PDB file of C-alpha atoms in Angstrom:
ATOM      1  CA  UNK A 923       1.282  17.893  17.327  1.00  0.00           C
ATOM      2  CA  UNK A 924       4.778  18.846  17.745  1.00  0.00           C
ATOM      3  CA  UNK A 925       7.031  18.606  14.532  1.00  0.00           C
ATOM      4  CA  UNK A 926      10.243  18.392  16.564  1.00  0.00           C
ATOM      5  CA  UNK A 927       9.062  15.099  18.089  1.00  0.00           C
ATOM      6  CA  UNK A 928       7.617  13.587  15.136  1.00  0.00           C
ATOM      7  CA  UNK A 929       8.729  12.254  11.623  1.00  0.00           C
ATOM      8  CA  UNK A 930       7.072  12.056   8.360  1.00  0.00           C
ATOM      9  CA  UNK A 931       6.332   8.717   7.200  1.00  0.00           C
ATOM     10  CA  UNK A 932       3.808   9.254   4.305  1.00  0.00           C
ATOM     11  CA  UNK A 933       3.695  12.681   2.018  1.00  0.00           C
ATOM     12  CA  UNK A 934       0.617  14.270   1.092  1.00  0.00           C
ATOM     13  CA  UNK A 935       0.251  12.593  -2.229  1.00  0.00           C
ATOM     14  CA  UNK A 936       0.734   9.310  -0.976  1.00  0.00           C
ATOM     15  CA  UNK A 937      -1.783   9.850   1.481  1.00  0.00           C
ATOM     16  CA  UNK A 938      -4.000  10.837  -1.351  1.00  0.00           C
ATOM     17  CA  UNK A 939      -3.701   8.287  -3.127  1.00  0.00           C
ATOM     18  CA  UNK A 940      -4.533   5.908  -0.826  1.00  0.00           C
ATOM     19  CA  UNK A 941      -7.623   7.294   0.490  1.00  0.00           C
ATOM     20  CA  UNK A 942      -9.066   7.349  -3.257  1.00  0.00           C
ATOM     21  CA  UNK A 943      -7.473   3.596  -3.418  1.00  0.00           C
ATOM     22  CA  UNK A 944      -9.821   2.945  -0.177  1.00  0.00           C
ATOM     23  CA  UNK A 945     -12.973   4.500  -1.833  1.00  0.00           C
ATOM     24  CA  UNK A 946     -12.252   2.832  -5.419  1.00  0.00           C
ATOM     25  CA  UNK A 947     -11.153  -0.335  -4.052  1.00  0.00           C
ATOM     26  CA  UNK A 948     -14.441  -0.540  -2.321  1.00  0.00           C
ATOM     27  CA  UNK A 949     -16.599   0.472  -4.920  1.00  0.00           C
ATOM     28  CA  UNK A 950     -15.219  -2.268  -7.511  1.00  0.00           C
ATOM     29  CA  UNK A 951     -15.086  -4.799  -4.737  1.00  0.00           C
ATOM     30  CA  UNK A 952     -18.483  -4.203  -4.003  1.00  0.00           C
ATOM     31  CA  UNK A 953     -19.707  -4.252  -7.787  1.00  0.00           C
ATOM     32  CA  UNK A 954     -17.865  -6.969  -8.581  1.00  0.00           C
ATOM     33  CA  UNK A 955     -19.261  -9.347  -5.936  1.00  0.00           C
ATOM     34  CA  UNK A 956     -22.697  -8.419  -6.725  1.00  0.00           C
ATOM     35  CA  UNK A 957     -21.843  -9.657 -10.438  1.00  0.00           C
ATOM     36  CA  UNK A 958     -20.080 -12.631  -9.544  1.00  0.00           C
ATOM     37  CA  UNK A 959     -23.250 -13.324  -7.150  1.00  0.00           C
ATOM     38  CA  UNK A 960     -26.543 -12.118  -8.313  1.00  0.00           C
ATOM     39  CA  UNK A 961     -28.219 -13.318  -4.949  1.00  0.00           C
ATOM     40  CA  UNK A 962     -26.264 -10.405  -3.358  1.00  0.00           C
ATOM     41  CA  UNK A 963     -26.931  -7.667  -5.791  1.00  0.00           C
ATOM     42  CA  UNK A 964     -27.868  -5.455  -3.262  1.00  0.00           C
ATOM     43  CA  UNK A 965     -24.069  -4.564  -2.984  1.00  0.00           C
ATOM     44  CA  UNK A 966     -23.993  -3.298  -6.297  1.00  0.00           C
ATOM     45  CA  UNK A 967     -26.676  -0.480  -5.771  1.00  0.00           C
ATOM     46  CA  UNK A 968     -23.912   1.564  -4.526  1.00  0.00           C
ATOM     47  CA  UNK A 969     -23.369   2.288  -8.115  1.00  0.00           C
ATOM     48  CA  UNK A 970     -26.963   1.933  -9.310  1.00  0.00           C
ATOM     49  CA  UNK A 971     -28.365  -0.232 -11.746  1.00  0.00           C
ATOM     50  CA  UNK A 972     -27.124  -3.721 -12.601  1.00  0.00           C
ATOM     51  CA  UNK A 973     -26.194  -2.159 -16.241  1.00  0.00           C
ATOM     52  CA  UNK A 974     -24.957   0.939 -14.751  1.00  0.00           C
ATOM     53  CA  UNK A 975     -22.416  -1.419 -12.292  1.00  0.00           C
ATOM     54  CA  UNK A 976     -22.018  -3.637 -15.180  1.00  0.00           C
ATOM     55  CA  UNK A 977     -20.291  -0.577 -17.128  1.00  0.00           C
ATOM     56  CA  UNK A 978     -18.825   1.102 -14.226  1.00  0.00           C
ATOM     57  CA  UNK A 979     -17.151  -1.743 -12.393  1.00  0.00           C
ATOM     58  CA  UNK A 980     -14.152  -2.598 -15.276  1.00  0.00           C
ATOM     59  CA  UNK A 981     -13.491   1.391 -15.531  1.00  0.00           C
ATOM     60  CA  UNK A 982     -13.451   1.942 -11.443  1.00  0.00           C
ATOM     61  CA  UNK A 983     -10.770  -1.320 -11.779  1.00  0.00           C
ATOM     62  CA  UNK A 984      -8.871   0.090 -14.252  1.00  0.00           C
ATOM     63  CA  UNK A 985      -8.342   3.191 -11.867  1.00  0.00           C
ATOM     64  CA  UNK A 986      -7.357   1.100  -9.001  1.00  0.00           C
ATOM     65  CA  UNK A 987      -4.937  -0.522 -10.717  1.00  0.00           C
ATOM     66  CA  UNK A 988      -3.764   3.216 -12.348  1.00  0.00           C
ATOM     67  CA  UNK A 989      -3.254   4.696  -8.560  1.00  0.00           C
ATOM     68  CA  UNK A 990      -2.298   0.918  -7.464  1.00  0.00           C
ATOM     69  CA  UNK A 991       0.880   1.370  -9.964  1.00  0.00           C
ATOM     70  CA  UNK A 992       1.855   5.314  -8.734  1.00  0.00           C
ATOM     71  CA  UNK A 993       1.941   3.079  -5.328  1.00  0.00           C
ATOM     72  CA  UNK A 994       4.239   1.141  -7.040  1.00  0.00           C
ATOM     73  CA  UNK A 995       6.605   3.820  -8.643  1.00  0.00           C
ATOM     74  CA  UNK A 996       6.814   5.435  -5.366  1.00  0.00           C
ATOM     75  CA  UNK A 997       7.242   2.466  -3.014  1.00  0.00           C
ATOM     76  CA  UNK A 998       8.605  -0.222  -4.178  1.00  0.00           C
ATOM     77  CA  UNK A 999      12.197   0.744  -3.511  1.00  0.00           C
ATOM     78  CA  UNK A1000      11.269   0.669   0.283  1.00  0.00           C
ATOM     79  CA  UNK A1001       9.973  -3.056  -0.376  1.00  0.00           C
ATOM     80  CA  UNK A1002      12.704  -4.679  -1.486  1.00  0.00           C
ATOM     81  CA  UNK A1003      13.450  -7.835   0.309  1.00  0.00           C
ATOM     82  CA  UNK A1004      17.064  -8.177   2.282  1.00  0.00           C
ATOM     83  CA  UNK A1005      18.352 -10.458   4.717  1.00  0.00           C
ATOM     84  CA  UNK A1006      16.706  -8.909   7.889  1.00  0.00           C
ATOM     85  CA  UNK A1007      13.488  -9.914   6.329  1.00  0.00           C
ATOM     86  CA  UNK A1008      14.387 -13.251   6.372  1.00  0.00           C
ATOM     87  CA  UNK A1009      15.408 -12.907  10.199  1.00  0.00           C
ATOM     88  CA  UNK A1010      12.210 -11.073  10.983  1.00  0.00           C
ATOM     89  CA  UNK A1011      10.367 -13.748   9.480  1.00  0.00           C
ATOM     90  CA  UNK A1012      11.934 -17.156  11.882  1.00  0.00           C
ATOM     91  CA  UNK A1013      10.773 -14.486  14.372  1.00  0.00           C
ATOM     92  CA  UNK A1014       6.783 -14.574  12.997  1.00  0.00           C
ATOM     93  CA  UNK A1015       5.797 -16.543  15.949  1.00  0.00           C
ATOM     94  CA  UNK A1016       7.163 -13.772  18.912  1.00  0.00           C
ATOM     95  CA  UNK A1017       5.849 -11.149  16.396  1.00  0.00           C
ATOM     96  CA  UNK A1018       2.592 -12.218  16.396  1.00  0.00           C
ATOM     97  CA  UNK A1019       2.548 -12.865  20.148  1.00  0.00           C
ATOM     98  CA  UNK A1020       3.583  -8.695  20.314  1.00  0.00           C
ATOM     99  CA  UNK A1021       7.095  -9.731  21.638  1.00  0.00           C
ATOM    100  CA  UNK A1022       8.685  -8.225  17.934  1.00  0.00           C
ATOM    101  CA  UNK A1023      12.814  -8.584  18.946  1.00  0.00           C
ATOM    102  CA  UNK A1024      14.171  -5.756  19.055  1.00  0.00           C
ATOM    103  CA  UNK A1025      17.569  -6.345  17.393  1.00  0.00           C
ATOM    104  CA  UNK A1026      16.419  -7.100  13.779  1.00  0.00           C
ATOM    105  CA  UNK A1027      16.523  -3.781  12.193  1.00  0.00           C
ATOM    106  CA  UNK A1028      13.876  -3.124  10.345  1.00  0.00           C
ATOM    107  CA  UNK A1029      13.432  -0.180   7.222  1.00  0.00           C
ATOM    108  CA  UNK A1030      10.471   1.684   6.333  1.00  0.00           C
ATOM    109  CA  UNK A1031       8.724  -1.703   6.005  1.00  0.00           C
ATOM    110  CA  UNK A1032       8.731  -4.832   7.801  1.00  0.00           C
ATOM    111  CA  UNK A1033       8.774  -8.360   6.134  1.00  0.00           C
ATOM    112  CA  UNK A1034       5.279  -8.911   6.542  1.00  0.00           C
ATOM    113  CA  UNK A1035       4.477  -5.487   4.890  1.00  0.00           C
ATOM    114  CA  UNK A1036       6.902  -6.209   2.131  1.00  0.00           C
ATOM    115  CA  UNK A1037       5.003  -9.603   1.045  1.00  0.00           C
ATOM    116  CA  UNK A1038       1.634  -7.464   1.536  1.00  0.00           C
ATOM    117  CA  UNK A1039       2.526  -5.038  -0.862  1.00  0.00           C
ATOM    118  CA  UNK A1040       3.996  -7.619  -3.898  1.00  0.00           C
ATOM    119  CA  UNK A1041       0.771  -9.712  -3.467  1.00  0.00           C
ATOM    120  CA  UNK A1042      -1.233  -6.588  -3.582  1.00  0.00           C
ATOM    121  CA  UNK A1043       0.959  -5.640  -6.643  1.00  0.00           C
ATOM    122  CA  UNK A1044       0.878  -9.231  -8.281  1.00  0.00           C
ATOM    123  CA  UNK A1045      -2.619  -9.695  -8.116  1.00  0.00           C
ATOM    124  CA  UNK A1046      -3.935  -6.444  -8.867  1.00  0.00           C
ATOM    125  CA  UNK A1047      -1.687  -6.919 -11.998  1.00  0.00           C
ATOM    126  CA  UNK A1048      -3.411 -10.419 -12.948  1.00  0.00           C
ATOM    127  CA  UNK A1049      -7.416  -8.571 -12.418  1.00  0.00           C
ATOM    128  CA  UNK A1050      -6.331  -5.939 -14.857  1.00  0.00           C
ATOM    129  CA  UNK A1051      -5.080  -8.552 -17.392  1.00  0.00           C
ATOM    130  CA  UNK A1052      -7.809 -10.753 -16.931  1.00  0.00           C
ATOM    131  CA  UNK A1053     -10.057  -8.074 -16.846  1.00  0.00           C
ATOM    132  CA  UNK A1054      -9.532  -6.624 -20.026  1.00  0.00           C
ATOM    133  CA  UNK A1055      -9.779  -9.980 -21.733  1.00  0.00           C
ATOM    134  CA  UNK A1056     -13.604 -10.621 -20.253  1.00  0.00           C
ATOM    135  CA  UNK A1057     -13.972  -6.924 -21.012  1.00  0.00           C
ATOM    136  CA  UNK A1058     -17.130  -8.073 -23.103  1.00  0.00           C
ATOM    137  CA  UNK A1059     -17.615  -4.334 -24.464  1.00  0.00           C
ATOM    138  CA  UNK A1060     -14.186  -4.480 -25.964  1.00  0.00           C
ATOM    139  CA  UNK A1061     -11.608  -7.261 -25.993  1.00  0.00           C
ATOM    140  CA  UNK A1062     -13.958 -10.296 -25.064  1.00  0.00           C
ATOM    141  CA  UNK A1063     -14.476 -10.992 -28.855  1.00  0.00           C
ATOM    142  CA  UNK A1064     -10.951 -11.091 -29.574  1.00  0.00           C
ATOM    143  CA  UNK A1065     -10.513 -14.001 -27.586  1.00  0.00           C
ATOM    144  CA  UNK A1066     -11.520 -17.698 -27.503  1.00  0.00           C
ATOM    145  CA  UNK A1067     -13.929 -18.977 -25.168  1.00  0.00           C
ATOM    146  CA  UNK A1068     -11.399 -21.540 -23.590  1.00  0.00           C
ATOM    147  CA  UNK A1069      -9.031 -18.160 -22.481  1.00  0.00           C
ATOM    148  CA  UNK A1070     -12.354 -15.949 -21.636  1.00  0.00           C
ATOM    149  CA  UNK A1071     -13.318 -19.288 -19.122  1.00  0.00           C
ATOM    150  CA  UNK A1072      -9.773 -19.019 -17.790  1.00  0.00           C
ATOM    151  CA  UNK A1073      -9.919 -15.458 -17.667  1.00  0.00           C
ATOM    152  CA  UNK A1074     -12.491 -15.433 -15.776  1.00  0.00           C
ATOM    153  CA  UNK A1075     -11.992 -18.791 -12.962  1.00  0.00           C
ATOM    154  CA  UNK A1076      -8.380 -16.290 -12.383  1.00  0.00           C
ATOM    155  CA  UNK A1077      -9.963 -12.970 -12.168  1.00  0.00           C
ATOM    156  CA  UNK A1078     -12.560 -14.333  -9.833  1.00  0.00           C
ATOM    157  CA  UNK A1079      -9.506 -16.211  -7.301  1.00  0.00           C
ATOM    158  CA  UNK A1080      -7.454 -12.830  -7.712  1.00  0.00           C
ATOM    159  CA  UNK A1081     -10.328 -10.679  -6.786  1.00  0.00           C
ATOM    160  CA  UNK A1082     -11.111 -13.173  -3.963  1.00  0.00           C
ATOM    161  CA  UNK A1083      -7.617 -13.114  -2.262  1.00  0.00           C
ATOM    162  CA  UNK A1084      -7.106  -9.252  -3.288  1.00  0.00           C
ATOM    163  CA  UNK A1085     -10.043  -8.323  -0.813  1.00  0.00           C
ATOM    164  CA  UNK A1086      -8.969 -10.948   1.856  1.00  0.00           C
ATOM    165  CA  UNK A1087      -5.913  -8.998   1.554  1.00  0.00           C
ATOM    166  CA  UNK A1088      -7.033  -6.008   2.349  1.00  0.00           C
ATOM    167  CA  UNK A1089      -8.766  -6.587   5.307  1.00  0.00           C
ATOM    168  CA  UNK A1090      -5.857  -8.242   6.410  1.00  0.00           C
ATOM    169  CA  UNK A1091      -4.492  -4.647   5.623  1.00  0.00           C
ATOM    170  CA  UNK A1092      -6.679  -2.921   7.118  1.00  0.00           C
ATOM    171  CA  UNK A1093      -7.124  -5.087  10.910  1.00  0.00           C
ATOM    172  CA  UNK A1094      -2.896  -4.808  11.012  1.00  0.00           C
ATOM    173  CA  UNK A1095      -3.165  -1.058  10.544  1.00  0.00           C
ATOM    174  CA  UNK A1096      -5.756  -0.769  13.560  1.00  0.00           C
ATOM    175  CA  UNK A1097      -3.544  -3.503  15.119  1.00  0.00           C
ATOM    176  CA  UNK A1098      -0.073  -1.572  15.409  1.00  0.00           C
ATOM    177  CA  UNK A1099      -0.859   1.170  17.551  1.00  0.00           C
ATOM    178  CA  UNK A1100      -0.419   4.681  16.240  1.00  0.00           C
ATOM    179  CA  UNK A1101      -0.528   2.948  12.569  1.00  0.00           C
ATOM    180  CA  UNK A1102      -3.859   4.473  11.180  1.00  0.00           C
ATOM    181  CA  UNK A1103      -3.004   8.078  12.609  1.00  0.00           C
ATOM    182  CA  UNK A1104       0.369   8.056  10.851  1.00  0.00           C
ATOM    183  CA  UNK A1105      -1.592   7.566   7.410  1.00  0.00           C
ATOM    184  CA  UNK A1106      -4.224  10.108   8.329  1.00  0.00           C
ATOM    185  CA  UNK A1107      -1.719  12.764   9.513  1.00  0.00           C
ATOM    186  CA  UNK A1108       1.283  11.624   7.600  1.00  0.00           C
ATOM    187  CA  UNK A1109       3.890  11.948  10.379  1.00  0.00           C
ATOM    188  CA  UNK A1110       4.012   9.367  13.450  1.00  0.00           C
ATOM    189  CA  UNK A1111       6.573   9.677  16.741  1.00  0.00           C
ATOM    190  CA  UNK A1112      10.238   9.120  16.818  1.00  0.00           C
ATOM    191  CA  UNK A1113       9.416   6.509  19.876  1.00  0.00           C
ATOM    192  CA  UNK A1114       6.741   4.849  17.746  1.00  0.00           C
ATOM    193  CA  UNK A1115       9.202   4.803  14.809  1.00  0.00           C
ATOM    194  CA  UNK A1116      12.257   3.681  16.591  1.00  0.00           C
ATOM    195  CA  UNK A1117      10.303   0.451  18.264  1.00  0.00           C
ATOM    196  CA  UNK A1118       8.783  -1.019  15.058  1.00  0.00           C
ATOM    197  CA  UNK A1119      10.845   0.955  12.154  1.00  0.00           C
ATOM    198  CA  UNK A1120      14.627   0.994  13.816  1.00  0.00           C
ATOM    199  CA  UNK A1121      16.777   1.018  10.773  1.00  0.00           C
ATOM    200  CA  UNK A1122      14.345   3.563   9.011  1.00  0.00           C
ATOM    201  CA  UNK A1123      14.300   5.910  11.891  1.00  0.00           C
ATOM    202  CA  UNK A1124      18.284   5.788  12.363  1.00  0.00           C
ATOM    203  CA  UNK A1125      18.262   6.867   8.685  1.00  0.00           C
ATOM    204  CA  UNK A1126      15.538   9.726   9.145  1.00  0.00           C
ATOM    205  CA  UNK A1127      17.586  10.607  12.009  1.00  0.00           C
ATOM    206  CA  UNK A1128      20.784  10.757  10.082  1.00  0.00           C
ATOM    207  CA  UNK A1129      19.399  12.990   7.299  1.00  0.00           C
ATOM    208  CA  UNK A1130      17.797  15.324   9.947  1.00  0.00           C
ATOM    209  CA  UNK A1131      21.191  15.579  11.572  1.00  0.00           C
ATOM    210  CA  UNK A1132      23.199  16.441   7.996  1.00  0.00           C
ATOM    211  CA  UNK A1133      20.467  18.777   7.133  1.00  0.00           C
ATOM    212  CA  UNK A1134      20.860  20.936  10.534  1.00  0.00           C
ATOM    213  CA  UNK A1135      24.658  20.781   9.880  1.00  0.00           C
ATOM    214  CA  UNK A1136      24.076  22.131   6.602  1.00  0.00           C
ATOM    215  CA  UNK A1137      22.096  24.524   8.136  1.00  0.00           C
ATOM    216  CA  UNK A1138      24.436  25.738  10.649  1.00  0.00           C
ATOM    217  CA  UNK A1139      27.348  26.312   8.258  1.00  0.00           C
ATOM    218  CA  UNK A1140      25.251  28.006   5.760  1.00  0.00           C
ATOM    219  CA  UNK A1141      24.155  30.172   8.689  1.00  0.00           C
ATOM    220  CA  UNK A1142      27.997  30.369  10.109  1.00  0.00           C
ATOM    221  CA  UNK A1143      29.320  31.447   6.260  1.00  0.00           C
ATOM    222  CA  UNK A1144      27.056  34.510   6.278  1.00  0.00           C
ATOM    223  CA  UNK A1145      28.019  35.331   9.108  1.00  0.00           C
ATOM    224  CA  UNK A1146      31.622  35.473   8.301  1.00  0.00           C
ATOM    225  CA  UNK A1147      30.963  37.132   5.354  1.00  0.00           C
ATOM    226  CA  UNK A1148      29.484  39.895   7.164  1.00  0.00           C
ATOM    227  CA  UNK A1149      31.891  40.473   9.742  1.00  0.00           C
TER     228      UNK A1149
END
């Protein structure tokens, strides 16, 4: 891979984070279905036991929704909506055909990316409140039965639509070509980036450009200097 010809989209830690996201996520969507169905337990022997997933499943959530938040902290300033959303969105129908318009500029994240990641954010946000009042180990007997029922009927329809969600996620990533090897490697091609990330490659661009400028006039002062 050449580094001159390519430009980092997702750091190391990031990257990180997700892939434990991936393996947690899974784990507590697994356990949690074979709870919320007992005529599918079979997908809780991933963690063991029925008591064993029973104990495990509310701690692996409450790590999810840990890294979920660090997601949060680090991206959310490249997800807020703006008025080329709005245009990319009357668009949806092209975009979904593959004929994306090309004069819509578009940041680190497209529209469609942007409402991904605030769902994600919202509902992973209402499993961990709901989830710690049903937590039957520890909060469930603070609470009446009426709010444990509606805890629950909510955690259930968040859970439900947070792993539709996700494999949404997942068959766009494998849908945009060159997607899934930017998140593996971290860095994906200036052509890739300037087709379906314009405005964010112009920027990368820009500070690339100012940093070799920098460069150069550090490199032209000590030379001076030394003459």
């Amino acid at each position: 891979m050449n580094k001159q010809d390519m430009l980092l989209r997702t750091p190391l830690l990031v990257r990180f984070c997700h892939v434990f996201i991936v393996i947690l996520f899974i784990l507590t969507a697994l356990s949690g279905l074979s709870l919320f169905f007992p005529s599918i337990k079979a997908f809780g022997l991933v963690l063991g036991t029925p008591q064993l997933v029973r104990e495990l499943h509310p701690f692996l959530g409450g790590i999810v929704f840990i890294l979920l938040m660090f997601m949060l902290i680090r991206l959310a300033h490249h997800n807020i909506p703006n008025r080329d959303d709005v245009r990319w969105l009357k668009h949806i129908n092209r975009i979904i055909a593959g004929k994306e318009p090309e004069d819509i500029p578009i940041g680190k994240y497209n529209a469609g990316q942007k409402i991904l990641f605030w769902c994600i954010m919202s509902l992973i946000s209402v499993l961990m409140i709901t989830g710690i009042i049903m937590w039957r180990r520890y909060f469930a007997q603070y609470f009446p039965i009426d709010i444990l029922r509606l805890a629950i009927f909510f955690h259930s329809l968040a859970a439900i639509g947070l792993i539709l969600l996700i494999i949404g996620h997942a068959y766009m990533a494998f849908w945009v070509k060159g997607s899934v090897k930017g998140m593996i490697s971290g860095y994906v091609s200036r052509a890739w980036a300037r087709k379906n990330h314009s405005k964010w490659y112009h920027d990368e661009m820009n500070k690339i450009y100012l940093e070799e400028q920098k460069t150069k006039q550090a490199q032209s002062n000590v030379q001076q200097n030394s003459q």
